Tab-separated table of C-alpha atoms in Angstrom:
chain	number	residue	atom	x	y	z
A	23	SER	CA	20.933	20.087	15.627
A	24	ALA	CA	22.324	16.850	14.391
A	25	ASN	CA	19.769	15.537	12.558
A	26	GLN	CA	19.904	19.474	10.282
A	27	TRP	CA	21.808	20.232	6.785
A	28	SER	CA	22.436	23.359	6.591
A	29	PRO	CA	20.332	25.557	4.147
A	30	ARG	CA	22.061	25.860	0.326
A	31	SER	CA	21.478	29.252	-1.368
A	32	GLY	CA	20.691	30.405	-4.551
A	33	PRO	CA	18.073	29.841	-6.814
A	34	LEU	CA	17.435	26.882	-5.203
A	35	SER	CA	15.742	27.219	-2.623
A	36	PHE	CA	12.797	27.158	-4.604
A	37	PHE	CA	12.731	24.347	-2.920
A	38	SER	CA	13.836	25.651	0.786
A	39	CYS	CA	9.967	25.260	3.219
A	40	PRO	CA	8.674	29.368	3.247
A	41	ILE	CA	8.800	28.252	7.638
A	42	PRO	CA	11.936	27.783	9.896
A	43	HIS	CA	12.201	24.515	11.173
A	44	ARG	CA	11.684	24.231	14.563
A	45	ALA	CA	8.240	25.520	13.333
A	46	GLN	CA	8.027	23.090	10.608
A	47	SER	CA	8.054	20.431	13.042
A	48	GLU	CA	6.020	21.786	15.256
A	49	THR	CA	3.301	22.374	13.271
A	50	THR	CA	2.375	19.434	12.009
A	51	MET	CA	1.547	18.641	14.906
A	52	SER	CA	-0.393	21.924	15.714
A	53	ALA	CA	-3.894	22.867	13.819
A	54	PRO	CA	-3.565	26.064	13.948
A	55	ASP	CA	-0.808	26.401	11.084
A	56	ASP	CA	-1.497	27.563	7.028
A	57	HIS	CA	0.747	24.058	6.724
A	58	ALA	CA	-1.407	22.199	8.949
A	59	LEU	CA	-3.527	19.343	7.537
A	60	HIS	CA	-7.039	19.006	9.549
A	61	ARG	CA	-6.851	15.952	12.188
A	62	SER	CA	-9.701	14.476	12.108
A	63	LEU	CA	-9.715	10.857	11.188
A	64	SER	CA	-10.487	8.431	14.443
A	65	ALA	CA	-8.422	4.642	15.110
A	66	TRP	CA	-11.765	2.720	13.442
A	67	GLN	CA	-11.439	4.771	10.750
A	68	VAL	CA	-7.470	4.622	10.052
A	69	ALA	CA	-7.817	-0.055	9.949
A	70	LEU	CA	-10.620	0.680	7.762
A	71	TYR	CA	-8.308	2.870	5.860
A	72	GLY	CA	-5.705	-0.157	5.570
A	73	LEU	CA	-8.177	-1.945	5.457
A	74	GLY	CA	-9.392	-1.236	2.605
A	75	SER	CA	-5.530	-0.234	0.791
A	76	MET	CA	-5.121	-4.425	1.478
A	77	LEU	CA	-8.451	-5.576	0.128
A	78	GLY	CA	-9.386	-5.975	-3.470
A	79	ALA	CA	-9.397	-6.810	-6.455
A	80	GLY	CA	-6.709	-9.643	-6.524
A	81	ILE	CA	-7.503	-11.729	-3.825
A	82	TYR	CA	-9.593	-12.802	-5.955
A	83	ALA	CA	-6.923	-14.374	-8.726
A	84	LEU	CA	-4.333	-14.724	-6.376
A	85	VAL	CA	-6.432	-17.761	-4.381
A	86	GLY	CA	-6.697	-20.023	-8.071
A	87	LYS	CA	-2.758	-19.341	-7.821
A	88	ALA	CA	-2.297	-20.363	-3.994
A	89	ALA	CA	-3.816	-23.598	-5.607
A	90	ASP	CA	-1.786	-24.510	-7.843
A	91	THR	CA	1.165	-24.596	-5.001
A	92	LEU	CA	-0.194	-26.153	-1.458
A	93	GLY	CA	-3.535	-27.684	-2.833
A	94	ASN	CA	-6.348	-27.637	-0.178
A	95	ALA	CA	-3.272	-25.915	2.933
A	96	ILE	CA	-3.248	-22.410	1.148
A	97	TRP	CA	-5.012	-21.653	4.290
A	98	LEU	CA	-1.715	-21.868	5.558
A	99	ALA	CA	0.087	-19.474	2.971
A	100	PHE	CA	-1.650	-16.743	4.087
A	101	LEU	CA	-1.079	-17.208	7.849
A	102	ALA	CA	2.352	-17.722	6.280
A	103	ALA	CA	2.679	-14.510	3.722
A	104	MET	CA	0.745	-13.150	7.511
A	105	VAL	CA	3.622	-13.794	9.271
A	106	VAL	CA	6.122	-12.380	7.184
A	107	ALA	CA	3.952	-8.732	6.335
A	108	LEU	CA	3.915	-8.844	9.816
A	109	LEU	CA	7.703	-8.382	10.693
A	110	THR	CA	7.335	-4.792	8.395
A	111	GLY	CA	3.924	-3.816	9.533
A	112	LEU	CA	4.979	-3.567	13.110
A	113	SER	CA	8.154	-1.974	12.078
A	114	TYR	CA	5.802	0.554	10.793
A	115	ALA	CA	4.099	0.904	13.797
A	116	CYS	CA	6.190	1.192	16.005
A	117	VAL	CA	7.710	4.386	13.090
A	118	GLY	CA	4.246	5.294	13.348
A	119	SER	CA	4.341	5.992	17.232
A	120	ARG	CA	7.216	7.867	16.750
A	121	HIS	CA	7.337	9.860	13.733
A	122	PRO	CA	3.055	10.383	12.615
A	123	LYS	CA	4.425	12.513	9.769
A	124	ALA	CA	3.036	12.695	6.240
A	125	GLY	CA	6.676	11.839	4.672
A	126	GLY	CA	6.759	8.431	5.673
A	127	ALA	CA	9.049	6.470	4.539
A	128	ALA	CA	11.424	9.334	3.436
A	129	PHE	CA	11.141	11.259	6.617
A	130	VAL	CA	12.020	8.076	8.525
A	131	THR	CA	15.164	7.344	6.271
A	132	GLN	CA	16.262	10.965	6.373
A	133	ARG	CA	16.139	10.667	10.420
A	134	ALA	CA	17.908	6.980	10.439
A	135	LEU	CA	20.692	7.659	7.666
A	136	ARG	CA	20.637	10.710	7.454
A	137	ARG	CA	21.554	10.676	3.183
A	138	PRO	CA	19.389	13.067	1.618
A	139	TRP	CA	19.572	11.146	-2.072
A	140	LEU	CA	18.284	7.662	0.184
A	141	SER	CA	15.258	9.849	1.257
A	142	TYR	CA	14.375	11.417	-2.258
A	143	VAL	CA	14.761	8.118	-3.871
A	144	VAL	CA	12.186	6.266	-1.099
A	145	GLY	CA	9.783	8.993	-1.507
A	146	LEU	CA	9.972	8.236	-5.204
A	147	CYS	CA	9.700	4.794	-4.823
A	148	VAL	CA	6.738	4.951	-3.270
A	149	THR	CA	4.808	7.875	-5.098
A	150	MET	CA	5.993	5.804	-8.506
A	151	SER	CA	4.153	2.009	-6.809
A	152	GLY	CA	0.889	4.888	-6.064
A	153	LEU	CA	0.727	6.690	-9.538
A	154	THR	CA	1.380	3.011	-11.278
A	155	SER	CA	-1.830	1.288	-9.943
A	156	MET	CA	-3.805	4.466	-10.685
A	157	ALA	CA	-2.711	4.471	-14.101
A	158	THR	CA	-3.469	0.358	-14.537
A	159	GLY	CA	-6.551	0.814	-11.991
A	160	SER	CA	-8.620	3.142	-13.575
A	161	GLN	CA	-8.150	1.745	-17.213
A	162	ALA	CA	-9.023	-1.662	-15.412
A	163	MET	CA	-12.156	0.437	-14.212
A	164	ALA	CA	-13.107	1.556	-17.770
A	165	GLU	CA	-12.853	-1.925	-19.515
A	166	THR	CA	-14.952	-3.282	-16.492
A	167	LEU	CA	-18.197	-0.280	-16.348
A	168	GLY	CA	-17.617	-0.749	-20.861
A	169	LYS	CA	-18.029	-4.983	-19.593
A	170	GLY	CA	-21.184	-3.987	-17.440
A	171	LEU	CA	-22.863	-1.657	-19.375
A	172	GLY	CA	-22.278	-3.390	-22.741
A	173	VAL	CA	-21.211	-0.227	-24.741
A	174	ASP	CA	-17.458	0.743	-25.802
A	175	LEU	CA	-15.540	2.942	-23.883
A	176	PRO	CA	-13.251	5.002	-24.687
A	177	VAL	CA	-10.973	4.244	-21.930
A	178	LYS	CA	-8.162	6.057	-21.934
A	179	LEU	CA	-10.730	8.778	-21.839
A	180	VAL	CA	-12.976	7.415	-19.025
A	181	ALA	CA	-10.214	6.172	-16.962
A	182	ILE	CA	-8.769	9.752	-16.925
A	183	ALA	CA	-12.497	11.026	-16.140
A	184	ILE	CA	-12.630	8.336	-13.466
A	185	VAL	CA	-9.014	9.796	-11.726
A	186	LEU	CA	-10.261	13.671	-11.917
A	187	LEU	CA	-13.708	12.758	-9.683
A	188	VAL	CA	-11.551	10.936	-7.207
A	189	GLY	CA	-8.612	13.800	-7.312
A	190	LEU	CA	-11.932	16.037	-6.952
A	191	LEU	CA	-13.209	14.272	-3.855
A	192	ILE	CA	-9.956	14.394	-2.070
A	193	TYR	CA	-9.592	18.322	-2.605
A	194	ARG	CA	-12.605	18.560	-1.108
A	195	GLY	CA	-11.635	16.855	2.184
A	196	ILE	CA	-10.076	14.032	4.006
A	197	ARG	CA	-13.477	12.925	6.136
A	198	GLU	CA	-15.147	12.864	2.447
A	199	SER	CA	-12.303	11.032	0.939
A	200	MET	CA	-12.920	8.076	4.586
A	201	TRP	CA	-16.326	7.960	3.960
A	202	ALA	CA	-15.856	7.084	0.238
A	203	ASN	CA	-13.317	4.458	1.878
A	204	ILE	CA	-15.865	2.963	4.209
A	205	VAL	CA	-18.572	3.244	1.791
A	206	CYS	CA	-16.045	0.579	-0.638
A	207	THR	CA	-14.532	-1.179	2.363
A	208	VAL	CA	-17.602	-2.543	3.149
A	209	VAL	CA	-18.844	-2.979	-0.480
A	210	GLU	CA	-15.615	-5.003	-1.513
A	211	ALA	CA	-15.267	-6.862	2.176
A	212	SER	CA	-19.046	-7.965	1.680
A	213	GLY	CA	-17.966	-9.919	-1.589
A	214	LEU	CA	-15.528	-11.686	0.502
A	215	LEU	CA	-17.956	-12.651	3.294
A	216	PHE	CA	-20.586	-13.807	1.387
A	217	ILE	CA	-18.584	-16.286	0.185
A	218	ILE	CA	-17.559	-16.908	3.200
A	219	VAL	CA	-20.981	-17.052	4.986
A	220	VAL	CA	-22.629	-19.069	2.634
A	221	GLY	CA	-19.639	-21.826	1.716
A	222	MET	CA	-19.277	-22.893	5.703
A	223	ARG	CA	-21.009	-25.050	5.489
A	224	PHE	CA	-19.427	-27.184	3.601
A	225	TRP	CA	-16.518	-26.485	6.028
A	226	GLY	CA	-14.639	-29.998	7.301
A	227	GLY	CA	-14.966	-31.977	4.140
A	228	VAL	CA	-11.645	-31.870	3.060
A	229	ASP	CA	-8.257	-32.369	4.387
A	230	TYR	CA	-6.713	-29.249	5.009
A	231	PHE	CA	-3.184	-30.401	4.765
A	232	GLU	CA	-3.651	-32.046	1.736
A	233	THR	CA	-1.267	-30.230	-1.281
A	234	PRO	CA	-0.384	-31.398	-5.114
A	235	PRO	CA	1.665	-34.793	-5.151
A	236	ARG	CA	5.398	-33.726	-5.576
A	237	GLU	CA	8.120	-35.830	-6.758
A	238	GLY	CA	7.709	-40.096	-6.500
A	239	GLY	CA	3.851	-39.147	-5.773
A	240	ALA	CA	5.170	-38.185	-1.911
A	241	VAL	CA	1.750	-36.721	0.035
A	242	ASP	CA	2.492	-36.671	3.252
A	243	ALA	CA	4.457	-33.951	4.784
A	244	ILE	CA	4.286	-30.104	4.020
A	245	PRO	CA	7.410	-29.205	3.287
A	246	LEU	CA	9.049	-25.661	4.614
A	247	MET	CA	9.783	-24.418	1.455
A	248	LEU	CA	6.360	-25.307	-0.396
A	249	ILE	CA	5.215	-23.231	2.732
A	250	LEU	CA	7.255	-20.082	1.652
A	251	GLN	CA	6.906	-20.040	-1.802
A	252	GLY	CA	2.813	-20.441	-0.869
A	253	ALA	CA	4.105	-17.588	1.415
A	254	VAL	CA	5.574	-15.035	-0.962
A	255	VAL	CA	2.675	-15.070	-3.563
A	256	MET	CA	-0.203	-14.007	-0.996
A	257	PHE	CA	2.570	-11.558	0.580
A	258	PHE	CA	1.693	-9.109	-1.602
A	259	SER	CA	-2.027	-9.210	-0.756
A	260	PHE	CA	-1.200	-7.832	2.992
A	261	ILE	CA	0.727	-4.348	0.443
A	262	GLY	CA	-1.463	-1.216	2.010
A	263	PHE	CA	-1.061	-1.235	5.119
A	264	GLU	CA	2.690	1.073	4.487
A	265	ASP	CA	0.072	3.567	3.422
A	266	VAL	CA	-1.650	4.273	6.562
A	267	LEU	CA	1.816	6.660	7.872
A	268	ASN	CA	0.809	8.761	5.167
A	269	VAL	CA	-2.278	9.908	6.753
A	270	SER	CA	-1.395	10.544	10.070
A	271	GLU	CA	-0.624	13.696	10.242
A	272	GLU	CA	-4.701	13.574	10.386
A	273	VAL	CA	-5.083	11.738	12.705
A	274	LYS	CA	-6.779	12.557	15.638
A	275	ASN	CA	-4.353	10.530	17.898
A	276	PRO	CA	-2.233	9.420	15.681
A	277	LYS	CA	0.586	7.773	18.497
A	278	ARG	CA	-1.939	5.563	19.584
A	279	ASP	CA	-4.608	4.964	16.161
A	280	VAL	CA	-1.311	4.527	13.940
A	281	PRO	CA	-0.245	1.304	15.139
A	282	LEU	CA	-3.847	0.252	16.330
A	283	GLY	CA	-4.932	0.918	12.764
A	284	ILE	CA	-1.803	-1.157	11.137
A	285	VAL	CA	-1.759	-4.013	13.193
A	286	GLY	CA	-6.228	-4.612	13.185
A	287	ALA	CA	-6.556	-4.246	9.928
A	288	MET	CA	-3.822	-6.485	8.699
A	289	VAL	CA	-5.211	-8.766	11.806
A	290	VAL	CA	-8.701	-8.719	10.751
A	291	ALA	CA	-7.136	-8.719	6.290
A	292	THR	CA	-5.639	-12.517	7.505
A	293	LEU	CA	-8.645	-13.820	9.281
A	294	ILE	CA	-10.601	-13.091	6.116
A	295	TYR	CA	-8.433	-14.306	3.883
A	296	MET	CA	-7.785	-17.030	5.397
A	297	ALA	CA	-11.690	-18.534	5.797
A	298	VAL	CA	-11.965	-17.409	2.074
A	299	ALA	CA	-9.213	-19.834	1.282
A	300	ILE	CA	-10.749	-22.580	3.690
A	301	THR	CA	-14.162	-21.984	2.333
A	302	ALA	CA	-12.578	-21.646	-1.597
A	303	VAL	CA	-10.638	-25.807	-0.936
A	304	SER	CA	-14.228	-27.048	1.120
A	305	VAL	CA	-16.361	-26.001	-1.526
A	306	MET	CA	-14.357	-26.648	-5.135
A	307	PRO	CA	-11.657	-29.185	-5.337
A	308	TRP	CA	-8.058	-27.474	-5.442
A	309	LYS	CA	-7.176	-28.433	-9.226
A	310	GLU	CA	-10.165	-26.988	-10.677
A	311	LEU	CA	-9.307	-23.786	-8.199
A	312	ALA	CA	-5.766	-24.251	-9.042
A	313	ALA	CA	-7.784	-24.617	-13.079
A	314	SER	CA	-10.126	-22.214	-12.899
A	315	LYS	CA	-9.850	-18.290	-14.747
A	316	ALA	CA	-12.246	-16.357	-12.036
A	317	PRO	CA	-11.927	-18.580	-8.985
A	318	LEU	CA	-13.547	-17.577	-5.921
A	319	MET	CA	-16.038	-16.100	-8.366
A	320	ASP	CA	-17.269	-19.926	-9.253
A	321	VAL	CA	-16.825	-21.101	-5.784
A	322	ALA	CA	-19.970	-18.346	-4.841
A	323	LYS	CA	-21.574	-20.127	-7.694
A	324	ALA	CA	-20.390	-23.574	-6.055
A	325	ALA	CA	-21.939	-22.226	-2.781
A	326	ALA	CA	-25.035	-20.134	-4.131
A	327	PRO	CA	-26.384	-21.640	-7.254
A	328	TRP	CA	-29.850	-19.918	-6.478
A	329	PHE	CA	-28.633	-16.680	-6.206
A	330	ARG	CA	-29.408	-14.979	-10.403
A	331	ASN	CA	-26.717	-12.510	-11.824
A	332	ILE	CA	-24.133	-12.969	-9.924
A	333	ASP	CA	-21.597	-11.993	-12.245
A	334	SER	CA	-23.131	-8.462	-11.730
A	335	VAL	CA	-22.986	-8.285	-8.502
A	336	TYR	CA	-19.046	-9.337	-8.241
A	337	LEU	CA	-18.636	-7.107	-11.536
A	338	VAL	CA	-19.752	-3.812	-9.122
A	339	ILE	CA	-18.391	-5.635	-5.584
A	340	THR	CA	-14.846	-5.246	-8.630
A	341	LEU	CA	-15.522	-1.452	-9.978
A	342	PHE	CA	-15.776	-0.628	-6.470
A	343	ALA	CA	-12.890	-2.248	-5.287
A	344	ILE	CA	-10.485	-1.240	-7.898
A	345	GLY	CA	-11.882	2.749	-7.481
A	346	ASN	CA	-11.309	2.383	-3.407
A	347	THR	CA	-7.476	1.249	-4.673
A	348	ALA	CA	-7.142	4.210	-7.026
A	349	LEU	CA	-8.940	6.330	-4.183
A	350	LEU	CA	-6.099	5.688	-1.443
A	351	ASN	CA	-3.387	6.027	-3.636
A	352	TYR	CA	-4.300	9.286	-4.630
A	353	ILE	CA	-4.611	10.265	-0.642
A	354	MET	CA	-1.202	8.297	-0.092
A	355	GLY	CA	0.650	10.267	-3.063
A	356	SER	CA	-0.187	13.308	-2.470
A	357	ARG	CA	0.204	13.444	1.489
A	358	LEU	CA	3.740	11.808	0.679
A	359	LEU	CA	4.739	14.764	-2.224
A	360	TYR	CA	3.544	16.971	0.732
A	361	GLY	CA	5.194	15.468	3.649
A	362	MET	CA	8.107	15.671	1.408
A	363	SER	CA	7.736	19.374	0.396
A	364	ARG	CA	7.465	19.830	3.940
A	365	GLN	CA	11.199	18.066	4.797
A	366	GLY	CA	12.419	19.714	1.913
A	367	LEU	CA	13.059	17.329	-0.611
A	368	LEU	CA	10.724	18.741	-3.228
A	369	PRO	CA	9.259	22.042	-4.671
A	370	ALA	CA	7.657	24.063	-1.257
A	371	PRO	CA	4.143	25.192	-3.432
A	372	LEU	CA	3.290	20.762	-2.813
A	373	GLY	CA	3.457	21.531	0.829
A	374	ARG	CA	0.302	24.049	0.548
A	375	VAL	CA	-2.650	23.577	2.128
A	376	HIS	CA	-6.044	25.043	0.589
A	377	PRO	CA	-6.539	27.377	3.643
A	378	LYS	CA	-10.436	26.210	3.444
A	379	ARG	CA	-10.656	22.517	2.904
A	380	ARG	CA	-6.841	21.537	4.636
A	381	THR	CA	-5.768	19.605	1.922
A	382	PRO	CA	-2.786	19.933	0.080
A	383	HIS	CA	-4.027	21.099	-3.140
A	384	PHE	CA	-1.192	21.761	-5.157
A	385	ALA	CA	0.144	18.204	-5.221
A	386	ILE	CA	-3.649	16.832	-6.370
A	387	LEU	CA	-3.712	18.596	-8.664
A	388	VAL	CA	0.322	17.736	-9.868
A	389	LEU	CA	-0.785	13.816	-9.363
A	390	PHE	CA	-3.271	14.025	-11.317
A	391	GLY	CA	-0.936	15.401	-14.160
A	392	VAL	CA	1.235	13.015	-13.852
A	393	VAL	CA	-1.344	10.540	-13.711
A	394	THR	CA	-2.864	11.663	-16.647
A	395	ALA	CA	0.281	11.307	-18.539
A	396	LEU	CA	0.629	7.488	-17.531
A	397	ILE	CA	-2.886	6.697	-18.941
A	398	LEU	CA	-1.682	8.345	-22.187
A	399	SER	CA	1.500	6.910	-22.226
A	400	GLY	CA	0.658	3.484	-22.719
A	401	GLY	CA	2.631	0.475	-21.380
A	402	VAL	CA	2.125	1.572	-18.143
A	403	LYS	CA	1.467	-2.729	-17.706
A	404	GLN	CA	5.029	-2.760	-16.972
A	405	LEU	CA	5.616	-0.211	-14.824
A	406	ALA	CA	3.077	-1.460	-12.262
A	407	GLU	CA	5.035	-4.461	-11.937
A	408	SER	CA	7.952	-3.610	-10.976
A	409	THR	CA	6.440	-1.750	-8.104
A	410	VAL	CA	6.668	-4.637	-6.442
A	411	LEU	CA	10.449	-4.061	-6.082
A	412	LEU	CA	10.237	-0.654	-5.336
A	413	LEU	CA	7.687	-1.354	-2.244
A	414	LEU	CA	10.288	-4.357	-1.026
A	415	MET	CA	12.688	-2.085	-1.662
A	416	VAL	CA	11.851	0.683	0.324
A	417	PHE	CA	9.969	-1.668	3.443
A	418	SER	CA	13.769	-2.585	3.527
A	419	VAL	CA	15.694	0.412	3.906
A	420	VAL	CA	12.385	1.655	6.460
A	421	ASN	CA	12.773	-1.726	8.262
A	422	PHE	CA	16.686	-0.846	8.786
A	423	SER	CA	15.889	2.798	9.662
A	424	LEU	CA	14.071	1.884	12.478
A	425	VAL	CA	16.767	-1.018	13.304
A	426	VAL	CA	19.354	2.396	13.468
A	427	LEU	CA	16.749	4.676	15.450
A	428	LYS	CA	16.270	2.376	18.207
A	429	LEU	CA	19.861	1.766	18.493
A	430	ARG	CA	20.659	5.490	18.336
A	431	PRO	CA	21.048	7.124	21.706
A	432	GLY	CA	19.124	9.874	22.848
A	433	GLU	CA	15.721	8.562	20.339
A	434	PRO	CA	12.418	9.457	21.700
A	435	ARG	CA	10.405	6.091	21.891
A	436	GLY	CA	6.909	5.710	20.747
A	437	SER	CA	4.253	4.695	22.707
A	438	PHE	CA	4.239	1.050	20.838
A	439	GLU	CA	7.871	-0.547	20.194
A	440	VAL	CA	8.811	-3.894	19.094
A	441	PRO	CA	12.142	-5.673	20.661
A	442	VAL	CA	15.011	-4.578	17.701
A	443	PHE	CA	15.022	-8.300	16.342
A	444	VAL	CA	11.967	-7.224	14.117
A	445	PRO	CA	12.885	-4.254	12.327
A	446	ALA	CA	15.889	-6.709	11.566
A	447	LEU	CA	14.249	-9.348	10.619
A	448	GLY	CA	11.703	-7.743	8.959
A	449	ALA	CA	14.427	-6.653	6.507
A	450	LEU	CA	16.326	-9.766	6.120
A	451	VAL	CA	12.690	-11.223	4.557
A	452	CYS	CA	12.372	-8.204	2.640
A	453	LEU	CA	15.710	-8.576	0.697
A	454	VAL	CA	14.384	-11.759	0.398
A	455	LEU	CA	11.702	-11.377	-1.241
A	456	ILE	CA	13.289	-9.282	-3.606
A	457	GLY	CA	16.034	-12.247	-4.839
A	458	VAL	CA	12.932	-14.788	-4.914
A	459	ARG	CA	10.870	-11.852	-6.972
A	460	VAL	CA	14.036	-10.622	-9.786
A	461	ALA	CA	14.940	-14.709	-9.338
A	462	SER	CA	11.007	-15.911	-10.830
A	463	SER	CA	10.868	-12.526	-13.233
A	464	TRP	CA	14.120	-13.585	-15.141
A	465	SER	CA	13.477	-17.460	-15.202
A	466	ALA	CA	9.977	-16.297	-16.920
A	467	GLU	CA	9.313	-15.468	-20.502
A	468	GLY	CA	10.046	-11.613	-20.252
A	469	GLY	CA	10.081	-10.955	-17.112
A	470	TRP	CA	13.244	-9.347	-17.344
A	471	VAL	CA	11.337	-6.487	-17.648
A	472	ALA	CA	10.174	-5.289	-14.208
A	473	PRO	CA	13.669	-5.540	-12.564
A	474	VAL	CA	15.150	-3.384	-15.376
A	475	VAL	CA	12.304	-0.976	-15.089
A	476	ALA	CA	12.579	-0.906	-10.800
A	477	LEU	CA	16.104	-0.426	-11.682
A	478	GLY	CA	15.732	2.484	-14.390
A	479	ILE	CA	13.426	4.127	-12.057
A	480	VAL	CA	15.891	4.289	-8.865
A	481	LEU	CA	18.583	5.574	-11.181
A	482	ALA	CA	15.730	7.975	-12.746
A	483	SER	CA	15.596	9.484	-9.210
A	484	LEU	CA	18.250	9.286	-8.253
A	485	ALA	CA	19.182	11.282	-11.286
A	486	LEU	CA	16.489	14.259	-10.894
A	487	TYR	CA	17.811	13.988	-7.067
A	488	PHE	CA	21.312	15.583	-7.646
A	489	THR	CA	20.087	18.025	-10.999
A	490	THR	CA	17.763	19.488	-8.636
A	491	ARG	CA	19.898	18.967	-5.606
A	492	PRO	CA	16.980	19.657	-3.139
A	493	ALA	CA	18.297	22.303	-0.890
A	494	ASN	CA	17.279	21.966	3.144
A	495	PRO	CA	15.902	18.707	3.487
A	496	VAL	CA	15.441	18.616	8.068
A	497	ALA	CA	14.402	15.084	9.717
A	498	GLU	CA	13.067	16.520	12.726
A	499	GLY	CA	10.531	14.889	14.648
């Protein structure tokens, strides 16, 4: 087959999957195989998985940053960010309908570009983004918990305990993990919906096109560049939709439900974000929002002064939001390692599935060890800041890979197809965002650290690949 490479013999057969190529492509689509994950997720569970990945504690701070740039017009930033993110989201939806694989970005890269080293780097970069998010999030959760209880907790130990509990839940089963995600997503969404409900009576009281005065005091028209600057900030509130692809082997009808889940989650997130943005500037002047350390918290207090102990309520919501992020990143990372192992890019044990739980138990254990090491090592903040650049790089590669697949004769089509200009434009936009992100990082004090760390992760992944030389990488559909 043109999509296969000759297996290497020798000691590195540890990387080879223990089943033939043909069986490998078929077993991921059928339940009886010992290496198959359990298909139990429906369309609405997939959508909530995507929504939970996007909604998070970050939105509570991003509104203030956007207000500083766009004033009352911050809703335009969310709208523009959604359009920009939707280009890549539609590409992921198309990929999911064609090749619903746990390997996600690594699989489609391998199938399209046939460069095992690039697929390896893409997979490890996505995994690293999830691991650093878990390491920083679990420590933030431990700090928030200590603050809420009024005690001085050993942050690192509590963070490791949180990761352990999340890992045990994921080991238990995908169904149990999804129910936990549903509860967390409902809780974190309810915090945003509460702000919308109590603040809706203020709608219409301000000019929603008012922006900060520019040079010469002009305030008449909103420049496109100003909207794009806000969109760049808000784009990162949509990151998370890509995780859906990694659970596609556990979806009952992936070729239909994965695209529905991705697009549906992005649309719902956009509606919530825009409604929150309109509410925020309706309740509080944009200058106060921009100066606030907790803008949405202040909006809630102003819109609902009768609500006592609202700080404690939002503290609990923050815990659920951070915990859900850790849960979903853990699921994503374990499934990605499983999928890459099934491709032959990572050691075969990572592709093993527990005979009863139908979860990749060995991958879950390995991730726990890596995240524990990251928590104990310290300095994870620099790694976390670099993951945005890594994800944008991955988005660029996935978009380009879809262009290649759409132009390749004989490639099977999915149930959800997009015109070729969508992934082409998506790749271009992501490359522009990389440039903007790097430029803004270098202009800030100490901002050079994130780009350098991102480059270091890419180079380290390359070095690891050429050191281990994984055998028998495949890319069957």
